Amino acid sequence: MQINVIGIGAGNPQHLTLEAIAALQESDAVVALDKGENKADLLGARQYIIATHAPGIPLITVSDPPRDRDPADYRAEVRRWHQARAQLLLEALPDVEQVAFLVWGDPALYDSTLRIIERMRGLGLDCSVRVIPGITAVHALTAAHGILLNRIGEDIRITTGRALLDGPTTNAVVMLDGGAAWLDVPDAQIWWGAYLGTELQVLRSGTVAEIGAGLAEEKAALREQHGWIMDIYLLRR
Ligand SMILES: C[S@@+](CC[C@H](N)C(=O)[O-])C[C@H]1O[C@@H](n2cnc3c(N)ncnc32)[C@H](O)[C@@H]1O
């Protein structure tokens, strides 16, 4: 079996590359993890992509196994969860030549699909893997604001809300922030985007000192309103 791990871009169906469309059309089935109703729009985006570019290809959804969000040992819990996901996906894999996994953004950036496929191999799956790159949320953010990630010659760090203060914030892109970690860097500039590439897209920019507190309130209100939120931002000092 061949598994096509296809980056689908970060929200806008037009992010899909020609290579991604071709790989999808060569696939016999698509497998997706259903992450529950809060993220239903993400599953909806995959359904839309299949209906548009490869109608008729079966979509097999697997319900995400439960995860402890506040474990004593975070890494151990994530490993246990990935193993449970691998087991469920392995059981759901159809007996076909090519299966596609549609991955949000790019498969190399904060995504566990490739790791889970390795675990499936560990459980006995015999497969080759082909990766098709996708437009990341980082690029959706910079394009939406029309900005560069760095000033001339500077380095860029991509991190999570949890780890923001563990390293430099010359140019720090923050993903996976459940709260408002920007408030910890009051002297930075921020370029923030939520629901990028979708009809719900919201963009804000300014100094953290000026807009940070209001943005934290707005983020909470948007999450309340829509039931979920995905946001990303560049901080620059
Ligand atoms: C699990 S990571 C997946 C990243 C993805 N593989 C990529 O290449 O962009 C999810 C995080 O990506 C960011 N993200 C993804 N899509 C986004 C979007 N449309 N708008 C804002 N942030 C997004 C958010 O920070 C979210 O917490």
mmCIF file of C-alpha atoms and ligand atoms in Angstrom:
data_model
loop_
_atom_site.group_PDB
_atom_site.id
_atom_site.type_symbol
_atom_site.label_atom_id
_atom_site.label_comp_id
_atom_site.label_asym_id
_atom_site.label_seq_id
_atom_site.Cartn_x
_atom_site.Cartn_y
_atom_site.Cartn_z
ATOM 1 C CA MET A 1 0.000 0.000 0.000
ATOM 2 C CA GLN A 2 1.046 3.582 -0.632
ATOM 3 C CA ILE A 3 -0.012 6.328 1.763
ATOM 4 C CA ASN A 4 -0.208 9.823 0.265
ATOM 5 C CA VAL A 5 0.170 12.398 3.019
ATOM 6 C CA ILE A 6 -1.250 15.489 1.359
ATOM 7 C CA GLY A 7 -0.904 19.011 2.727
ATOM 8 C CA ILE A 8 -4.187 20.795 1.938
ATOM 9 C CA GLY A 9 -3.337 24.322 3.052
ATOM 10 C CA ALA A 10 -4.548 26.130 6.108
ATOM 11 C CA GLY A 11 -8.169 27.042 5.526
ATOM 12 C CA ASN A 12 -8.725 28.254 1.990
ATOM 13 C CA PRO A 13 -9.596 25.403 -0.421
ATOM 14 C CA GLN A 14 -7.646 27.314 -3.078
ATOM 15 C CA HIS A 15 -4.447 26.643 -1.123
ATOM 16 C CA LEU A 16 -4.466 23.139 -2.579
ATOM 17 C CA THR A 17 -1.563 22.734 -5.012
ATOM 18 C CA LEU A 18 -1.803 21.036 -8.401
ATOM 19 C CA GLU A 19 0.437 18.279 -7.023
ATOM 20 C CA ALA A 20 -1.952 17.775 -4.090
ATOM 21 C CA ILE A 21 -4.969 17.536 -6.397
ATOM 22 C CA ALA A 22 -3.189 14.983 -8.601
ATOM 23 C CA ALA A 23 -2.196 12.855 -5.592
ATOM 24 C CA LEU A 24 -5.744 13.003 -4.238
ATOM 25 C CA GLN A 25 -7.159 11.880 -7.572
ATOM 26 C CA GLU A 26 -4.706 8.969 -7.700
ATOM 27 C CA SER A 27 -5.876 7.781 -4.282
ATOM 28 C CA ASP A 28 -8.526 5.103 -3.819
ATOM 29 C CA ALA A 29 -9.770 6.332 -0.446
ATOM 30 C CA VAL A 30 -9.255 9.168 2.046
ATOM 31 C CA VAL A 31 -8.874 8.562 5.742
ATOM 32 C CA ALA A 32 -9.529 11.365 8.226
ATOM 33 C CA LEU A 33 -9.679 11.667 11.961
ATOM 34 C CA ASP A 34 -12.957 13.152 13.168
ATOM 35 C CA LYS A 35 -11.974 15.403 16.041
ATOM 36 C CA GLY A 36 -15.504 15.991 17.306
ATOM 37 C CA GLU A 37 -18.003 18.736 16.743
ATOM 38 C CA ASN A 38 -15.797 21.674 17.789
ATOM 39 C CA LYS A 39 -13.506 20.989 14.873
ATOM 40 C CA ALA A 40 -16.315 19.879 12.566
ATOM 41 C CA ASP A 41 -15.456 22.667 10.161
ATOM 42 C CA LEU A 42 -12.056 21.079 9.569
ATOM 43 C CA LEU A 43 -13.672 17.805 8.570
ATOM 44 C CA GLY A 44 -16.078 19.858 6.460
ATOM 45 C CA ALA A 45 -13.118 21.434 4.643
ATOM 46 C CA ARG A 46 -11.802 17.985 3.762
ATOM 47 C CA GLN A 47 -15.238 16.874 2.550
ATOM 48 C CA TYR A 48 -15.418 19.980 0.377
ATOM 49 C CA ILE A 49 -11.993 19.293 -1.139
ATOM 50 C CA ILE A 50 -12.936 15.707 -1.982
ATOM 51 C CA ALA A 51 -16.298 16.729 -3.446
ATOM 52 C CA THR A 52 -14.606 19.385 -5.588
ATOM 53 C CA HIS A 53 -11.549 17.517 -6.851
ATOM 54 C CA ALA A 54 -12.173 13.820 -6.433
ATOM 55 C CA PRO A 55 -15.913 13.177 -6.112
ATOM 56 C CA GLY A 56 -16.724 9.580 -5.476
ATOM 57 C CA ILE A 57 -13.574 8.768 -3.517
ATOM 58 C CA PRO A 58 -14.739 7.292 -0.218
ATOM 59 C CA LEU A 59 -13.947 9.266 2.949
ATOM 60 C CA ILE A 60 -13.395 7.044 5.933
ATOM 61 C CA THR A 61 -13.610 8.940 9.206
ATOM 62 C CA VAL A 62 -12.220 7.611 12.431
ATOM 63 C CA SER A 63 -13.317 9.152 15.723
ATOM 64 C CA ASP A 64 -10.379 10.583 17.619
ATOM 65 C CA PRO A 65 -9.678 8.602 20.800
ATOM 66 C CA PRO A 66 -10.070 10.544 24.051
ATOM 67 C CA ARG A 67 -7.087 12.465 25.378
ATOM 68 C CA ASP A 68 -6.216 13.741 28.861
ATOM 69 C CA ARG A 69 -5.762 17.511 28.380
ATOM 70 C CA ASP A 70 -4.159 18.024 31.775
ATOM 71 C CA PRO A 71 -1.901 15.006 32.355
ATOM 72 C CA ALA A 72 0.887 14.781 34.916
ATOM 73 C CA ASP A 73 3.294 13.704 32.142
ATOM 74 C CA TYR A 74 2.383 15.603 28.962
ATOM 75 C CA ARG A 75 4.761 13.802 26.566
ATOM 76 C CA ALA A 76 3.839 10.355 27.851
ATOM 77 C CA GLU A 77 0.143 11.120 27.427
ATOM 78 C CA VAL A 78 0.690 12.363 23.844
ATOM 79 C CA ARG A 79 2.635 9.166 23.048
ATOM 80 C CA ARG A 80 -0.164 7.023 24.486
ATOM 81 C CA TRP A 81 -2.738 9.005 22.503
ATOM 82 C CA HIS A 82 -0.770 8.669 19.230
ATOM 83 C CA GLN A 83 -0.526 4.921 19.749
ATOM 84 C CA ALA A 84 -4.304 4.721 20.274
ATOM 85 C CA ARG A 85 -4.840 6.777 17.104
ATOM 86 C CA ALA A 86 -2.462 4.525 15.146
ATOM 87 C CA GLN A 87 -4.328 1.418 16.286
ATOM 88 C CA LEU A 88 -7.735 2.840 15.316
ATOM 89 C CA LEU A 89 -6.496 4.066 11.938
ATOM 90 C CA LEU A 90 -4.833 0.760 11.196
ATOM 91 C CA GLU A 91 -8.111 -1.062 11.864
ATOM 92 C CA ALA A 92 -9.965 1.375 9.578
ATOM 93 C CA LEU A 93 -7.534 1.225 6.620
ATOM 94 C CA PRO A 94 -9.282 -0.132 3.547
ATOM 95 C CA ASP A 95 -7.634 -2.834 1.458
ATOM 96 C CA VAL A 96 -6.686 -0.616 -1.533
ATOM 97 C CA GLU A 97 -3.500 0.441 -3.352
ATOM 98 C CA GLN A 98 -3.359 4.122 -2.408
ATOM 99 C CA VAL A 99 -4.802 5.859 0.625
ATOM 100 C CA ALA A 100 -4.705 9.636 1.155
ATOM 101 C CA PHE A 101 -4.401 11.406 4.487
ATOM 102 C CA LEU A 102 -5.411 15.055 4.072
ATOM 103 C CA VAL A 103 -3.306 17.116 6.448
ATOM 104 C CA TRP A 104 -4.137 20.658 7.490
ATOM 105 C CA GLY A 105 -1.420 23.070 6.312
ATOM 106 C CA ASP A 106 1.822 21.175 5.745
ATOM 107 C CA PRO A 107 2.539 17.698 7.150
ATOM 108 C CA ALA A 108 5.920 18.822 8.535
ATOM 109 C CA LEU A 109 4.616 21.565 10.820
ATOM 110 C CA TYR A 110 3.053 20.663 14.177
ATOM 111 C CA ASP A 111 1.237 17.674 12.765
ATOM 112 C CA SER A 112 1.343 14.104 13.976
ATOM 113 C CA THR A 113 0.277 12.250 10.812
ATOM 114 C CA LEU A 114 3.792 11.155 9.800
ATOM 115 C CA ARG A 115 4.527 10.076 13.364
ATOM 116 C CA ILE A 116 1.293 8.088 13.528
ATOM 117 C CA ILE A 117 2.095 6.368 10.217
ATOM 118 C CA GLU A 118 5.441 5.351 11.724
ATOM 119 C CA ARG A 119 3.524 3.855 14.639
ATOM 120 C CA MET A 120 1.199 2.053 12.216
ATOM 121 C CA ARG A 121 4.312 0.587 10.589
ATOM 122 C CA GLY A 122 5.456 -0.452 14.028
ATOM 123 C CA LEU A 123 2.132 -2.259 14.428
ATOM 124 C CA GLY A 124 2.808 -4.216 11.237
ATOM 125 C CA LEU A 125 1.597 -1.991 8.374
ATOM 126 C CA ASP A 126 3.596 -2.536 5.170
ATOM 127 C CA CYS A 127 3.447 0.717 3.206
ATOM 128 C CA SER A 128 5.392 3.355 1.298
ATOM 129 C CA VAL A 129 4.794 7.008 2.145
ATOM 130 C CA ARG A 130 4.678 9.972 -0.207
ATOM 131 C CA VAL A 131 4.450 13.489 1.227
ATOM 132 C CA ILE A 132 2.973 16.414 -0.706
ATOM 133 C CA PRO A 133 3.774 19.791 0.860
ATOM 134 C CA GLY A 134 1.072 22.311 1.700
ATOM 135 C CA ILE A 135 0.711 26.003 2.457
ATOM 136 C CA THR A 136 1.137 26.475 6.189
ATOM 137 C CA ALA A 137 -0.788 28.693 8.579
ATOM 138 C CA VAL A 138 2.464 30.672 8.886
ATOM 139 C CA HIS A 139 2.245 31.602 5.228
ATOM 140 C CA ALA A 140 -1.500 32.211 5.390
ATOM 141 C CA LEU A 141 -0.757 34.688 8.203
ATOM 142 C CA THR A 142 2.049 36.588 6.474
ATOM 143 C CA ALA A 143 0.179 36.736 3.169
ATOM 144 C CA ALA A 144 -3.011 37.986 4.840
ATOM 145 C CA HIS A 145 -1.079 40.801 6.524
ATOM 146 C CA GLY A 146 1.199 41.365 3.505
ATOM 147 C CA ILE A 147 4.302 41.163 5.713
ATOM 148 C CA LEU A 148 7.673 39.433 5.867
ATOM 149 C CA LEU A 149 8.506 37.078 8.712
ATOM 150 C CA ASN A 150 11.847 38.771 9.400
ATOM 151 C CA ARG A 151 13.750 41.996 8.991
ATOM 152 C CA ILE A 152 16.942 41.699 6.879
ATOM 153 C CA GLY A 153 19.161 38.826 8.014
ATOM 154 C CA GLU A 154 17.227 38.066 11.205
ATOM 155 C CA ASP A 155 16.327 34.607 12.342
ATOM 156 C CA ILE A 156 12.799 33.315 12.827
ATOM 157 C CA ARG A 157 11.477 31.028 15.520
ATOM 158 C CA ILE A 158 8.285 29.002 15.335
ATOM 159 C CA THR A 159 6.944 27.955 18.699
ATOM 160 C CA THR A 160 3.856 27.300 20.802
ATOM 161 C CA GLY A 161 2.084 29.502 23.317
ATOM 162 C CA ARG A 162 3.314 27.164 26.051
ATOM 163 C CA ALA A 163 7.008 27.528 25.051
ATOM 164 C CA LEU A 164 7.028 31.173 23.965
ATOM 165 C CA LEU A 165 9.174 32.432 26.815
ATOM 166 C CA ASP A 166 11.744 29.611 26.445
ATOM 167 C CA GLY A 167 13.554 31.340 23.582
ATOM 168 C CA PRO A 168 14.118 34.589 21.698
ATOM 169 C CA THR A 169 11.263 36.728 20.430
ATOM 170 C CA THR A 170 13.097 38.693 17.735
ATOM 171 C CA ASN A 171 10.660 37.130 15.266
ATOM 172 C CA ALA A 172 8.543 34.466 16.961
ATOM 173 C CA VAL A 173 5.613 32.828 15.224
ATOM 174 C CA VAL A 174 3.269 31.359 17.812
ATOM 175 C CA MET A 175 0.903 28.492 17.052
ATOM 176 C CA LEU A 176 -1.224 26.267 19.281
ATOM 177 C CA ASP A 177 -1.844 28.988 21.855
ATOM 178 C CA GLY A 178 -4.935 28.089 23.888
ATOM 179 C CA GLY A 179 -4.795 31.464 25.623
ATOM 180 C CA ALA A 180 -3.126 34.796 25.017
ATOM 181 C CA ALA A 181 0.606 34.169 25.489
ATOM 182 C CA TRP A 182 1.397 37.432 23.692
ATOM 183 C CA LEU A 183 0.568 39.225 26.946
ATOM 184 C CA ASP A 184 3.915 37.927 28.281
ATOM 185 C CA VAL A 185 5.797 40.042 25.694
ATOM 186 C CA PRO A 186 4.316 43.517 26.157
ATOM 187 C CA ASP A 187 7.071 45.338 24.250
ATOM 188 C CA ALA A 188 6.562 43.370 21.017
ATOM 189 C CA GLN A 189 4.689 44.141 17.822
ATOM 190 C CA ILE A 190 2.010 41.574 16.999
ATOM 191 C CA TRP A 191 0.433 40.492 13.744
ATOM 192 C CA TRP A 192 -2.459 38.171 14.626
ATOM 193 C CA GLY A 193 -4.839 36.130 12.485
ATOM 194 C CA ALA A 194 -7.693 33.762 13.275
ATOM 195 C CA TYR A 195 -9.668 31.439 10.970
ATOM 196 C CA LEU A 196 -7.226 32.400 8.206
ATOM 197 C CA GLY A 197 -8.372 31.697 4.678
ATOM 198 C CA THR A 198 -11.955 31.056 5.776
ATOM 199 C CA GLU A 199 -15.014 33.285 5.704
ATOM 200 C CA LEU A 200 -14.524 33.930 9.411
ATOM 201 C CA GLN A 201 -10.990 35.357 9.028
ATOM 202 C CA VAL A 202 -10.054 38.091 11.524
ATOM 203 C CA LEU A 203 -6.794 40.072 11.381
ATOM 204 C CA ARG A 204 -5.372 42.410 14.012
ATOM 205 C CA SER A 205 -1.997 44.151 14.353
ATOM 206 C CA GLY A 206 -0.347 46.680 16.639
ATOM 207 C CA THR A 207 1.824 46.707 19.725
ATOM 208 C CA VAL A 208 1.017 44.204 22.441
ATOM 209 C CA ALA A 209 0.941 47.076 24.934
ATOM 210 C CA GLU A 210 -1.802 48.792 22.958
ATOM 211 C CA ILE A 211 -3.973 45.974 21.615
ATOM 212 C CA GLY A 212 -2.919 42.878 23.613
ATOM 213 C CA ALA A 213 -5.551 42.967 26.367
ATOM 214 C CA GLY A 214 -8.401 43.778 23.983
ATOM 215 C CA LEU A 215 -7.246 41.019 21.641
ATOM 216 C CA ALA A 216 -7.336 38.488 24.478
ATOM 217 C CA GLU A 217 -10.973 39.452 25.129
ATOM 218 C CA GLU A 218 -11.807 39.333 21.434
ATOM 219 C CA LYS A 219 -10.247 35.883 21.074
ATOM 220 C CA ALA A 220 -12.315 34.546 23.974
ATOM 221 C CA ALA A 221 -15.469 36.086 22.477
ATOM 222 C CA LEU A 222 -14.777 34.581 19.033
ATOM 223 C CA ARG A 223 -14.198 31.153 20.561
ATOM 224 C CA GLU A 224 -17.476 31.473 22.445
ATOM 225 C CA GLN A 225 -19.323 32.634 19.333
ATOM 226 C CA HIS A 226 -18.074 29.933 16.936
ATOM 227 C CA GLY A 227 -17.390 27.116 19.401
ATOM 228 C CA TRP A 228 -13.750 26.817 18.275
ATOM 229 C CA ILE A 229 -10.857 29.016 17.203
ATOM 230 C CA MET A 230 -7.535 28.611 15.447
ATOM 231 C CA ASP A 231 -5.190 31.562 15.654
ATOM 232 C CA ILE A 232 -1.567 32.257 14.899
ATOM 233 C CA TYR A 233 0.586 35.333 15.301
ATOM 234 C CA LEU A 234 3.979 36.850 14.689
ATOM 235 C CA LEU A 235 5.620 38.652 17.575
ATOM 236 C CA ARG A 236 8.579 40.935 16.824
ATOM 237 C CA ARG A 237 10.870 42.776 19.158
HETATM 238 C C1 LIG B 1 -1.848 21.323 14.905
HETATM 239 S S1 LIG B 1 -1.260 22.827 14.210
HETATM 240 C C2 LIG B 1 -1.278 22.431 12.512
HETATM 241 C C3 LIG B 1 -0.428 23.339 11.658
HETATM 242 C C4 LIG B 1 -0.475 22.975 10.182
HETATM 243 N N1 LIG B 1 0.143 21.683 9.927
HETATM 244 C C5 LIG B 1 0.199 24.039 9.310
HETATM 245 O O1 LIG B 1 1.060 23.692 8.499
HETATM 246 O O2 LIG B 1 -0.176 25.202 9.426
HETATM 247 C C6 LIG B 1 -2.664 23.839 14.432
HETATM 248 C C7 LIG B 1 -2.298 25.300 14.647
HETATM 249 O O3 LIG B 1 -2.039 25.887 13.392
HETATM 250 C C8 LIG B 1 -2.502 27.212 13.383
HETATM 251 N N2 LIG B 1 -3.506 27.326 12.314
HETATM 252 C C9 LIG B 1 -3.793 26.377 11.392
HETATM 253 N N3 LIG B 1 -4.700 26.812 10.514
HETATM 254 C C10 LIG B 1 -5.012 28.072 10.878
HETATM 255 C C11 LIG B 1 -5.897 29.049 10.359
HETATM 256 N N4 LIG B 1 -6.662 28.814 9.282
HETATM 257 N N5 LIG B 1 -5.961 30.244 10.986
HETATM 258 C C12 LIG B 1 -5.198 30.498 12.067
HETATM 259 N N6 LIG B 1 -4.353 29.620 12.603
HETATM 260 C C13 LIG B 1 -4.246 28.411 12.019
HETATM 261 C C14 LIG B 1 -3.051 27.525 14.758
HETATM 262 O O4 LIG B 1 -2.022 28.084 15.528
HETATM 263 C C15 LIG B 1 -3.397 26.141 15.257
HETATM 264 O O5 LIG B 1 -3.366 26.096 16.663
#
